[in-house]
PDB file of C-alpha atoms and ligand atoms in Angstrom:
ATOM      1  CA  MET A   1       2.779 -83.551  13.665  1.00  0.00           C
ATOM      2  CA  LEU A   2       1.846 -79.883  13.941  1.00  0.00           C
ATOM      3  CA  LYS A   3       4.997 -78.965  15.902  1.00  0.00           C
ATOM      4  CA  ASP A   4       7.146 -80.267  13.044  1.00  0.00           C
ATOM      5  CA  LEU A   5       6.003 -77.271  11.018  1.00  0.00           C
ATOM      6  CA  PHE A   6       7.853 -74.948  13.391  1.00  0.00           C
ATOM      7  CA  VAL A   7      11.102 -76.844  13.446  1.00  0.00           C
ATOM      8  CA  LYS A   8      13.920 -74.751  12.052  1.00  0.00           C
ATOM      9  CA  ARG A   9      15.358 -76.268   8.939  1.00  0.00           C
ATOM     10  CA  GLN A  10      19.075 -76.801   8.948  1.00  0.00           C
ATOM     11  CA  TYR A  11      21.234 -75.278   6.210  1.00  0.00           C
ATOM     12  CA  ALA A  12      24.862 -75.904   5.550  1.00  0.00           C
ATOM     13  CA  THR A  13      26.791 -72.703   4.760  1.00  0.00           C
ATOM     14  CA  VAL A  14      29.131 -72.948   1.799  1.00  0.00           C
ATOM     15  CA  LYS A  15      31.580 -70.117   1.209  1.00  0.00           C
ATOM     16  CA  SER A  16      31.306 -68.686  -2.285  1.00  0.00           C
ATOM     17  CA  SER A  17      35.077 -69.034  -2.770  1.00  0.00           C
ATOM     18  CA  THR A  18      34.840 -72.796  -2.155  1.00  0.00           C
ATOM     19  CA  LEU A  19      31.899 -73.000  -4.522  1.00  0.00           C
ATOM     20  CA  LYS A  20      33.762 -71.333  -7.361  1.00  0.00           C
ATOM     21  CA  LYS A  21      36.748 -73.644  -6.989  1.00  0.00           C
ATOM     22  CA  SER A  22      34.565 -76.729  -7.110  1.00  0.00           C
ATOM     23  CA  VAL A  23      33.025 -75.802 -10.498  1.00  0.00           C
ATOM     24  CA  PRO A  24      35.248 -77.187 -13.237  1.00  0.00           C
ATOM     25  CA  GLU A  25      36.349 -74.796 -16.020  1.00  0.00           C
ATOM     26  CA  GLU A  26      34.455 -76.129 -19.010  1.00  0.00           C
ATOM     27  CA  LYS A  27      34.943 -73.333 -21.538  1.00  0.00           C
ATOM     28  CA  PRO A  28      37.584 -74.076 -24.142  1.00  0.00           C
ATOM     29  CA  ASN A  29      40.414 -71.614 -23.930  1.00  0.00           C
ATOM     30  CA  ILE A  30      40.194 -69.830 -27.310  1.00  0.00           C
ATOM     31  CA  PRO A  31      42.035 -66.524 -27.457  1.00  0.00           C
ATOM     32  CA  SER A  32      39.606 -63.734 -28.287  1.00  0.00           C
ATOM     33  CA  GLY A  33      39.791 -62.153 -31.733  1.00  0.00           C
ATOM     34  CA  MET A  34      40.895 -65.323 -33.568  1.00  0.00           C
ATOM     35  CA  TRP A  35      37.581 -65.823 -35.333  1.00  0.00           C
ATOM     36  CA  GLU A  36      35.190 -63.345 -36.858  1.00  0.00           C
ATOM     37  CA  LYS A  37      31.576 -64.012 -37.773  1.00  0.00           C
ATOM     38  CA  CYS A  38      30.217 -62.843 -41.115  1.00  0.00           C
ATOM     39  CA  ASP A  39      27.174 -60.603 -40.500  1.00  0.00           C
ATOM     40  CA  LYS A  40      25.545 -61.754 -43.712  1.00  0.00           C
ATOM     41  CA  CYS A  41      26.004 -65.554 -43.927  1.00  0.00           C
ATOM     42  CA  ASN A  42      27.093 -66.280 -40.328  1.00  0.00           C
ATOM     43  CA  SER A  43      30.202 -68.232 -41.391  1.00  0.00           C
ATOM     44  CA  MET A  44      33.068 -68.210 -38.939  1.00  0.00           C
ATOM     45  CA  ILE A  45      36.230 -66.889 -40.572  1.00  0.00           C
ATOM     46  CA  TYR A  46      39.749 -67.187 -39.201  1.00  0.00           C
ATOM     47  CA  ALA A  47      40.894 -63.615 -38.487  1.00  0.00           C
ATOM     48  CA  GLU A  48      44.119 -63.977 -40.432  1.00  0.00           C
ATOM     49  CA  ASP A  49      42.275 -65.300 -43.514  1.00  0.00           C
ATOM     50  CA  LEU A  50      39.854 -62.401 -43.266  1.00  0.00           C
ATOM     51  CA  GLU A  51      42.691 -59.909 -43.237  1.00  0.00           C
ATOM     52  CA  ASN A  52      44.332 -61.626 -46.209  1.00  0.00           C
ATOM     53  CA  SER A  53      41.088 -61.365 -48.171  1.00  0.00           C
ATOM     54  CA  LYS A  54      40.930 -57.583 -47.437  1.00  0.00           C
ATOM     55  CA  PHE A  55      38.083 -58.210 -44.959  1.00  0.00           C
ATOM     56  CA  VAL A  56      35.735 -59.776 -47.497  1.00  0.00           C
ATOM     57  CA  CYS A  57      33.871 -62.996 -46.588  1.00  0.00           C
ATOM     58  CA  SER A  58      35.164 -65.864 -48.741  1.00  0.00           C
ATOM     59  CA  THR A  59      31.792 -67.650 -48.532  1.00  0.00           C
ATOM     60  CA  CYS A  60      29.315 -64.938 -49.516  1.00  0.00           C
ATOM     61  CA  GLY A  61      31.449 -61.983 -50.631  1.00  0.00           C
ATOM     62  CA  HIS A  62      30.172 -59.703 -47.859  1.00  0.00           C
ATOM     63  CA  HIS A  63      32.411 -56.648 -47.506  1.00  0.00           C
ATOM     64  CA  PHE A  64      33.102 -56.013 -43.818  1.00  0.00           C
ATOM     65  CA  ARG A  65      33.185 -52.379 -42.723  1.00  0.00           C
ATOM     66  CA  LEU A  66      36.732 -51.090 -42.351  1.00  0.00           C
ATOM     67  CA  ASN A  67      38.108 -48.505 -40.003  1.00  0.00           C
ATOM     68  CA  ALA A  68      40.401 -45.891 -41.542  1.00  0.00           C
ATOM     69  CA  LYS A  69      43.596 -47.693 -40.539  1.00  0.00           C
ATOM     70  CA  GLU A  70      42.473 -50.952 -42.190  1.00  0.00           C
ATOM     71  CA  ARG A  71      41.328 -49.098 -45.293  1.00  0.00           C
ATOM     72  CA  ILE A  72      44.725 -47.426 -45.658  1.00  0.00           C
ATOM     73  CA  LYS A  73      46.423 -50.807 -45.239  1.00  0.00           C
ATOM     74  CA  VAL A  74      44.349 -52.566 -47.898  1.00  0.00           C
ATOM     75  CA  PHE A  75      44.401 -49.696 -50.386  1.00  0.00           C
ATOM     76  CA  PHE A  76      47.723 -47.843 -50.496  1.00  0.00           C
ATOM     77  CA  ASP A  77      51.227 -48.976 -51.386  1.00  0.00           C
ATOM     78  CA  LYS A  78      52.854 -50.236 -48.194  1.00  0.00           C
ATOM     79  CA  ASP A  79      53.883 -47.513 -45.713  1.00  0.00           C
ATOM     80  CA  THR A  80      53.294 -44.638 -48.165  1.00  0.00           C
ATOM     81  CA  PHE A  81      50.368 -42.933 -46.427  1.00  0.00           C
ATOM     82  CA  LYS A  82      51.244 -39.721 -44.577  1.00  0.00           C
ATOM     83  CA  GLU A  83      48.524 -38.376 -42.332  1.00  0.00           C
ATOM     84  CA  PHE A  84      47.863 -34.612 -42.108  1.00  0.00           C
ATOM     85  CA  TRP A  85      46.138 -32.600 -39.350  1.00  0.00           C
ATOM     86  CA  LYS A  86      45.813 -35.568 -37.029  1.00  0.00           C
ATOM     87  CA  ASP A  87      45.604 -33.387 -33.943  1.00  0.00           C
ATOM     88  CA  LEU A  88      42.654 -31.177 -34.933  1.00  0.00           C
ATOM     89  CA  LYS A  89      40.081 -31.489 -32.171  1.00  0.00           C
ATOM     90  CA  THR A  90      36.549 -30.170 -31.821  1.00  0.00           C
ATOM     91  CA  THR A  91      35.850 -27.425 -29.288  1.00  0.00           C
ATOM     92  CA  ASN A  92      32.256 -28.539 -28.644  1.00  0.00           C
ATOM     93  CA  PRO A  93      30.878 -25.262 -30.074  1.00  0.00           C
ATOM     94  CA  LEU A  94      27.348 -25.744 -28.704  1.00  0.00           C
ATOM     95  CA  ASP A  95      28.451 -26.991 -25.262  1.00  0.00           C
ATOM     96  CA  PHE A  96      26.484 -30.135 -26.022  1.00  0.00           C
ATOM     97  CA  LYS A  97      26.076 -32.147 -22.842  1.00  0.00           C
ATOM     98  CA  GLY A  98      28.022 -35.427 -22.781  1.00  0.00           C
ATOM     99  CA  TYR A  99      29.756 -34.752 -26.126  1.00  0.00           C
ATOM    100  CA  GLU A 100      33.316 -34.833 -24.740  1.00  0.00           C
ATOM    101  CA  GLU A 101      32.636 -38.168 -22.995  1.00  0.00           C
ATOM    102  CA  LYS A 102      31.194 -39.583 -26.198  1.00  0.00           C
ATOM    103  CA  LEU A 103      34.296 -38.529 -28.141  1.00  0.00           C
ATOM    104  CA  LYS A 104      36.552 -40.203 -25.577  1.00  0.00           C
ATOM    105  CA  SER A 105      34.590 -43.450 -25.666  1.00  0.00           C
ATOM    106  CA  THR A 106      35.258 -44.164 -29.357  1.00  0.00           C
ATOM    107  CA  LYS A 107      37.067 -47.419 -30.020  1.00  0.00           C
ATOM    108  CA  THR A 108      39.147 -46.794 -33.122  1.00  0.00           C
ATOM    109  CA  ASP A 109      42.668 -45.530 -33.712  1.00  0.00           C
ATOM    110  CA  SER A 110      41.357 -42.549 -35.682  1.00  0.00           C
ATOM    111  CA  THR A 111      41.340 -39.236 -33.788  1.00  0.00           C
ATOM    112  CA  GLU A 112      38.254 -38.066 -35.692  1.00  0.00           C
ATOM    113  CA  ALA A 113      35.687 -39.514 -38.100  1.00  0.00           C
ATOM    114  CA  VAL A 114      37.999 -38.849 -41.026  1.00  0.00           C
ATOM    115  CA  VAL A 115      41.691 -39.454 -41.667  1.00  0.00           C
ATOM    116  CA  THR A 116      43.262 -37.175 -44.292  1.00  0.00           C
ATOM    117  CA  GLY A 117      46.618 -37.234 -46.013  1.00  0.00           C
ATOM    118  CA  VAL A 118      48.538 -38.307 -49.070  1.00  0.00           C
ATOM    119  CA  GLY A 119      49.416 -41.819 -50.136  1.00  0.00           C
ATOM    120  CA  LYS A 120      50.662 -43.688 -53.172  1.00  0.00           C
ATOM    121  CA  LEU A 121      48.890 -46.064 -55.506  1.00  0.00           C
ATOM    122  CA  ASN A 122      51.351 -47.972 -57.680  1.00  0.00           C
ATOM    123  CA  GLY A 123      53.683 -45.024 -57.126  1.00  0.00           C
ATOM    124  CA  ILE A 124      51.141 -42.314 -58.050  1.00  0.00           C
ATOM    125  CA  GLU A 125      50.585 -39.739 -55.318  1.00  0.00           C
ATOM    126  CA  VAL A 126      46.968 -38.990 -54.434  1.00  0.00           C
ATOM    127  CA  ALA A 127      45.350 -36.818 -51.787  1.00  0.00           C
ATOM    128  CA  CYS A 128      42.927 -38.974 -49.867  1.00  0.00           C
ATOM    129  CA  ALA A 129      40.326 -38.716 -47.117  1.00  0.00           C
ATOM    130  CA  ILE A 130      39.144 -41.892 -45.450  1.00  0.00           C
ATOM    131  CA  MET A 131      36.039 -41.668 -43.298  1.00  0.00           C
ATOM    132  CA  ASP A 132      35.814 -43.956 -40.274  1.00  0.00           C
ATOM    133  CA  SER A 133      32.353 -45.232 -39.357  1.00  0.00           C
ATOM    134  CA  PHE A 134      33.779 -46.614 -36.097  1.00  0.00           C
ATOM    135  CA  PHE A 135      34.268 -43.036 -34.855  1.00  0.00           C
ATOM    136  CA  MET A 136      30.829 -41.716 -33.863  1.00  0.00           C
ATOM    137  CA  MET A 137      29.322 -43.445 -36.908  1.00  0.00           C
ATOM    138  CA  GLY A 138      31.453 -41.358 -39.259  1.00  0.00           C
ATOM    139  CA  SER A 139      29.406 -38.305 -38.397  1.00  0.00           C
ATOM    140  CA  MET A 140      30.488 -35.024 -39.968  1.00  0.00           C
ATOM    141  CA  GLY A 141      31.316 -32.252 -37.528  1.00  0.00           C
ATOM    142  CA  THR A 142      33.536 -29.184 -37.828  1.00  0.00           C
ATOM    143  CA  VAL A 143      36.796 -31.162 -37.655  1.00  0.00           C
ATOM    144  CA  VAL A 144      35.716 -33.576 -40.387  1.00  0.00           C
ATOM    145  CA  GLY A 145      34.720 -30.630 -42.584  1.00  0.00           C
ATOM    146  CA  GLU A 146      37.897 -28.696 -41.860  1.00  0.00           C
ATOM    147  CA  LYS A 147      40.212 -31.674 -42.502  1.00  0.00           C
ATOM    148  CA  ILE A 148      38.504 -32.551 -45.800  1.00  0.00           C
ATOM    149  CA  THR A 149      38.516 -28.895 -46.939  1.00  0.00           C
ATOM    150  CA  ARG A 150      42.210 -28.502 -46.122  1.00  0.00           C
ATOM    151  CA  LEU A 151      42.948 -31.720 -47.999  1.00  0.00           C
ATOM    152  CA  ILE A 152      41.090 -30.535 -51.104  1.00  0.00           C
ATOM    153  CA  GLU A 153      42.966 -27.211 -50.967  1.00  0.00           C
ATOM    154  CA  HIS A 154      46.239 -29.116 -50.616  1.00  0.00           C
ATOM    155  CA  ALA A 155      45.288 -31.216 -53.657  1.00  0.00           C
ATOM    156  CA  THR A 156      44.423 -28.098 -55.681  1.00  0.00           C
ATOM    157  CA  GLU A 157      47.686 -26.333 -54.767  1.00  0.00           C
ATOM    158  CA  ASN A 158      49.807 -29.382 -55.516  1.00  0.00           C
ATOM    159  CA  LYS A 159      47.802 -30.476 -58.583  1.00  0.00           C
ATOM    160  CA  LEU A 160      46.961 -33.840 -57.057  1.00  0.00           C
ATOM    161  CA  PRO A 161      44.049 -36.107 -57.853  1.00  0.00           C
ATOM    162  CA  LEU A 162      41.650 -36.441 -54.951  1.00  0.00           C
ATOM    163  CA  MET A 163      39.920 -39.496 -53.535  1.00  0.00           C
ATOM    164  CA  ILE A 164      37.424 -39.681 -50.696  1.00  0.00           C
ATOM    165  CA  PHE A 165      36.268 -42.973 -49.177  1.00  0.00           C
ATOM    166  CA  THR A 166      32.929 -42.050 -47.616  1.00  0.00           C
ATOM    167  CA  ALA A 167      31.308 -43.795 -44.637  1.00  0.00           C
ATOM    168  CA  SER A 168      28.942 -41.738 -42.561  1.00  0.00           C
ATOM    169  CA  GLY A 169      25.734 -41.652 -40.588  1.00  0.00           C
ATOM    170  CA  GLY A 170      25.369 -38.000 -41.627  1.00  0.00           C
ATOM    171  CA  ALA A 171      25.895 -34.660 -39.942  1.00  0.00           C
ATOM    172  CA  ARG A 172      26.988 -34.671 -36.277  1.00  0.00           C
ATOM    173  CA  MET A 173      23.977 -33.577 -34.278  1.00  0.00           C
ATOM    174  CA  GLN A 174      26.131 -32.448 -31.335  1.00  0.00           C
ATOM    175  CA  GLU A 175      27.464 -29.629 -33.524  1.00  0.00           C
ATOM    176  CA  GLY A 176      24.148 -28.573 -35.074  1.00  0.00           C
ATOM    177  CA  ILE A 177      24.372 -25.870 -37.729  1.00  0.00           C
ATOM    178  CA  PHE A 178      28.200 -25.833 -37.576  1.00  0.00           C
ATOM    179  CA  SER A 179      28.046 -29.392 -38.817  1.00  0.00           C
ATOM    180  CA  LEU A 180      25.646 -28.592 -41.652  1.00  0.00           C
ATOM    181  CA  MET A 181      27.754 -25.724 -42.999  1.00  0.00           C
ATOM    182  CA  GLN A 182      30.610 -28.188 -43.659  1.00  0.00           C
ATOM    183  CA  MET A 183      28.634 -29.447 -46.654  1.00  0.00           C
ATOM    184  CA  ALA A 184      28.843 -26.037 -48.346  1.00  0.00           C
ATOM    185  CA  LYS A 185      32.447 -25.455 -47.262  1.00  0.00           C
ATOM    186  CA  ILE A 186      33.646 -28.772 -48.721  1.00  0.00           C
ATOM    187  CA  SER A 187      31.588 -28.300 -51.891  1.00  0.00           C
ATOM    188  CA  ALA A 188      33.132 -24.836 -52.477  1.00  0.00           C
ATOM    189  CA  ALA A 189      36.653 -26.277 -52.143  1.00  0.00           C
ATOM    190  CA  LEU A 190      35.710 -29.111 -54.515  1.00  0.00           C
ATOM    191  CA  ALA A 191      34.509 -26.608 -57.120  1.00  0.00           C
ATOM    192  CA  LYS A 192      37.950 -24.923 -57.086  1.00  0.00           C
ATOM    193  CA  HIS A 193      39.672 -28.316 -57.393  1.00  0.00           C
ATOM    194  CA  SER A 194      37.445 -29.071 -60.375  1.00  0.00           C
ATOM    195  CA  GLU A 195      38.031 -25.631 -61.980  1.00  0.00           C
ATOM    196  CA  ALA A 196      41.761 -26.374 -61.817  1.00  0.00           C
ATOM    197  CA  GLY A 197      41.055 -29.347 -64.086  1.00  0.00           C
ATOM    198  CA  LEU A 198      41.819 -31.935 -61.422  1.00  0.00           C
ATOM    199  CA  LEU A 199      40.188 -35.307 -60.907  1.00  0.00           C
ATOM    200  CA  TYR A 200      38.059 -36.262 -57.918  1.00  0.00           C
ATOM    201  CA  ILE A 201      37.003 -39.879 -57.378  1.00  0.00           C
ATOM    202  CA  SER A 202      34.427 -40.559 -54.708  1.00  0.00           C
ATOM    203  CA  ILE A 203      34.263 -44.096 -53.319  1.00  0.00           C
ATOM    204  CA  LEU A 204      31.101 -44.887 -51.386  1.00  0.00           C
ATOM    205  CA  THR A 205      31.342 -47.516 -48.691  1.00  0.00           C
ATOM    206  CA  ASP A 206      28.792 -48.931 -46.277  1.00  0.00           C
ATOM    207  CA  PRO A 207      27.062 -46.824 -44.942  1.00  0.00           C
ATOM    208  CA  THR A 208      27.077 -43.441 -46.703  1.00  0.00           C
ATOM    209  CA  THR A 209      24.084 -41.392 -45.608  1.00  0.00           C
ATOM    210  CA  GLY A 210      22.761 -37.962 -44.641  1.00  0.00           C
ATOM    211  CA  GLY A 211      24.729 -34.775 -45.216  1.00  0.00           C
ATOM    212  CA  VAL A 212      27.712 -36.633 -46.678  1.00  0.00           C
ATOM    213  CA  THR A 213      25.532 -38.134 -49.415  1.00  0.00           C
ATOM    214  CA  ALA A 214      23.910 -34.729 -49.908  1.00  0.00           C
ATOM    215  CA  SER A 215      27.284 -33.142 -50.609  1.00  0.00           C
ATOM    216  CA  PHE A 216      30.776 -34.428 -51.442  1.00  0.00           C
ATOM    217  CA  ALA A 217      29.925 -38.147 -51.749  1.00  0.00           C
ATOM    218  CA  MET A 218      27.850 -37.360 -54.834  1.00  0.00           C
ATOM    219  CA  GLU A 219      30.125 -34.663 -56.265  1.00  0.00           C
ATOM    220  CA  GLY A 220      32.826 -36.967 -57.593  1.00  0.00           C
ATOM    221  CA  ASP A 221      33.786 -36.741 -61.262  1.00  0.00           C
ATOM    222  CA  ILE A 222      33.615 -40.501 -60.969  1.00  0.00           C
ATOM    223  CA  ILE A 223      31.547 -42.172 -58.263  1.00  0.00           C
ATOM    224  CA  LEU A 224      32.397 -45.745 -57.345  1.00  0.00           C
ATOM    225  CA  SER A 225      30.860 -47.918 -54.660  1.00  0.00           C
ATOM    226  CA  GLU A 226      31.659 -51.113 -52.822  1.00  0.00           C
ATOM    227  CA  PRO A 227      29.076 -53.884 -53.361  1.00  0.00           C
ATOM    228  CA  ASN A 228      25.877 -53.838 -51.313  1.00  0.00           C
ATOM    229  CA  ALA A 229      26.746 -50.543 -49.559  1.00  0.00           C
ATOM    230  CA  LEU A 230      23.876 -48.639 -47.998  1.00  0.00           C
ATOM    231  CA  ILE A 231      23.719 -45.227 -49.664  1.00  0.00           C
ATOM    232  CA  GLY A 232      20.970 -42.747 -48.956  1.00  0.00           C
ATOM    233  CA  PHE A 233      19.950 -39.423 -47.523  1.00  0.00           C
ATOM    234  CA  ALA A 234      17.000 -39.956 -45.181  1.00  0.00           C
ATOM    235  CA  GLY A 235      16.194 -43.362 -43.738  1.00  0.00           C
ATOM    236  CA  ARG A 236      13.852 -45.791 -45.438  1.00  0.00           C
ATOM    237  CA  ARG A 237      11.038 -45.456 -42.859  1.00  0.00           C
ATOM    238  CA  VAL A 238      11.067 -41.652 -43.037  1.00  0.00           C
ATOM    239  CA  ILE A 239      10.662 -41.757 -46.818  1.00  0.00           C
ATOM    240  CA  GLU A 240       7.951 -44.429 -46.718  1.00  0.00           C
ATOM    241  CA  ASN A 241       5.980 -42.393 -44.188  1.00  0.00           C
ATOM    242  CA  THR A 242       6.362 -39.225 -46.224  1.00  0.00           C
ATOM    243  CA  ILE A 243       5.426 -40.538 -49.660  1.00  0.00           C
ATOM    244  CA  LYS A 244       3.030 -43.225 -48.321  1.00  0.00           C
ATOM    245  CA  GLU A 245       4.475 -45.886 -50.578  1.00  0.00           C
ATOM    246  CA  THR A 246       6.368 -49.122 -50.028  1.00  0.00           C
ATOM    247  CA  LEU A 247       9.900 -48.964 -51.363  1.00  0.00           C
ATOM    248  CA  PRO A 248      11.654 -51.794 -53.233  1.00  0.00           C
ATOM    249  CA  ASP A 249      13.788 -54.207 -51.150  1.00  0.00           C
ATOM    250  CA  ASN A 250      17.103 -53.082 -52.585  1.00  0.00           C
ATOM    251  CA  PHE A 251      16.234 -49.393 -52.181  1.00  0.00           C
ATOM    252  CA  GLN A 252      19.311 -47.387 -51.047  1.00  0.00           C
ATOM    253  CA  LYS A 253      21.690 -50.212 -51.932  1.00  0.00           C
ATOM    254  CA  ALA A 254      24.637 -49.537 -54.239  1.00  0.00           C
ATOM    255  CA  GLU A 255      23.183 -51.839 -56.925  1.00  0.00           C
ATOM    256  CA  PHE A 256      19.906 -49.869 -56.984  1.00  0.00           C
ATOM    257  CA  LEU A 257      21.807 -46.583 -57.287  1.00  0.00           C
ATOM    258  CA  LEU A 258      23.872 -47.986 -60.150  1.00  0.00           C
ATOM    259  CA  GLU A 259      20.663 -48.938 -61.946  1.00  0.00           C
ATOM    260  CA  LYS A 260      19.317 -45.392 -61.482  1.00  0.00           C
ATOM    261  CA  GLY A 261      22.549 -43.730 -62.608  1.00  0.00           C
ATOM    262  CA  PHE A 262      23.740 -42.275 -59.299  1.00  0.00           C
ATOM    263  CA  VAL A 263      26.812 -44.516 -59.191  1.00  0.00           C
ATOM    264  CA  ASP A 264      29.195 -45.098 -62.107  1.00  0.00           C
ATOM    265  CA  ALA A 265      30.442 -48.544 -61.098  1.00  0.00           C
ATOM    266  CA  ILE A 266      30.387 -51.039 -58.277  1.00  0.00           C
ATOM    267  CA  VAL A 267      33.876 -52.294 -57.596  1.00  0.00           C
ATOM    268  CA  GLU A 268      34.801 -55.204 -55.348  1.00  0.00           C
ATOM    269  CA  ARG A 269      37.426 -54.373 -52.756  1.00  0.00           C
ATOM    270  CA  LYS A 270      39.966 -56.744 -54.281  1.00  0.00           C
ATOM    271  CA  ASN A 271      39.728 -54.856 -57.595  1.00  0.00           C
ATOM    272  CA  MET A 272      39.584 -51.305 -56.184  1.00  0.00           C
ATOM    273  CA  ARG A 273      43.305 -50.539 -56.480  1.00  0.00           C
ATOM    274  CA  ALA A 274      43.487 -51.748 -60.076  1.00  0.00           C
ATOM    275  CA  CYS A 275      40.296 -49.895 -61.034  1.00  0.00           C
ATOM    276  CA  ILE A 276      41.373 -46.554 -59.572  1.00  0.00           C
ATOM    277  CA  TYR A 277      44.862 -46.909 -61.020  1.00  0.00           C
ATOM    278  CA  LYS A 278      43.318 -47.407 -64.456  1.00  0.00           C
ATOM    279  CA  ILE A 279      41.084 -44.331 -64.002  1.00  0.00           C
ATOM    280  CA  LEU A 280      44.088 -42.218 -62.966  1.00  0.00           C
ATOM    281  CA  ILE A 281      46.125 -43.327 -65.989  1.00  0.00           C
ATOM    282  CA  LEU A 282      43.160 -42.726 -68.335  1.00  0.00           C
ATOM    283  CA  HIS A 283      42.968 -39.170 -66.986  1.00  0.00           C
ATOM    284  CA  GLY A 284      46.613 -38.559 -67.666  1.00  0.00           C
ATOM    285  CA  VAL A 285      47.768 -38.699 -64.048  1.00  0.00           C
ATOM    286  CA  ARG A 286      51.365 -39.892 -63.840  1.00  0.00           C
ATOM    287  CA  ASN A 287      53.877 -40.355 -61.056  1.00  0.00           C
TER     288      ASN A 287
HETATM  289 ZN1   ZN B 301      29.576 -64.276 -45.489  1.00  0.00          ZN
END
């Protein structure tokens, strides 16, 4: 019948609170952070096992990226690392819009993209900078440059060997030219450390790019790298577009750089302590 078309349909009203209660909780109650997924082979790894293996996948050997705190824990003798200049903060020299908010939103314990200080390796004291890619992609601004320079000067004054674990997306664009001049400042301090006959070991970790690669990462007396680390200056696409050529698959990987002579050795994380200890002893460094 035509009039049936105009009959109001009847709806029952269900309160949303009632609705929620009636849906059974089906998700298993797994505490977050218990399992980690390997980015390379997708295996699920129990968080505690991952920590015990120094954050290296037991299935495929993939080296997870470490923040500075984790790096210190897996590398130095227990509780020997003393951090210097933790409270240095940037003044936002260019008044870059949104920079302060970006700095506050970082999710790592580090107060800047590098942690500097002294620590012990089998009892030998070394000056060490550890870059943190979880802090604004390890970008190098004035504070990063200042902390690393002060550390090198401390090493020179105290006749200490120097180590820098690099991890960086490059210069920090929010600080423009102030960021770029850190390359020269650090390099000048490194030259004085070298003139004093002291040893500098650079350890490249994933990723080491831009201005860091163009300066102190490649100025080590000995340059080591973790396996499969991305190491480069400009990005792959930029280079391909400039030279109009296709680059090999492993281009900018640690293994490719080793082949071309830019890196002295690729060292797995589990062997890094032993390797650096041996280098220190060979160079006459004693505790
Ligand atoms: Zn894996």
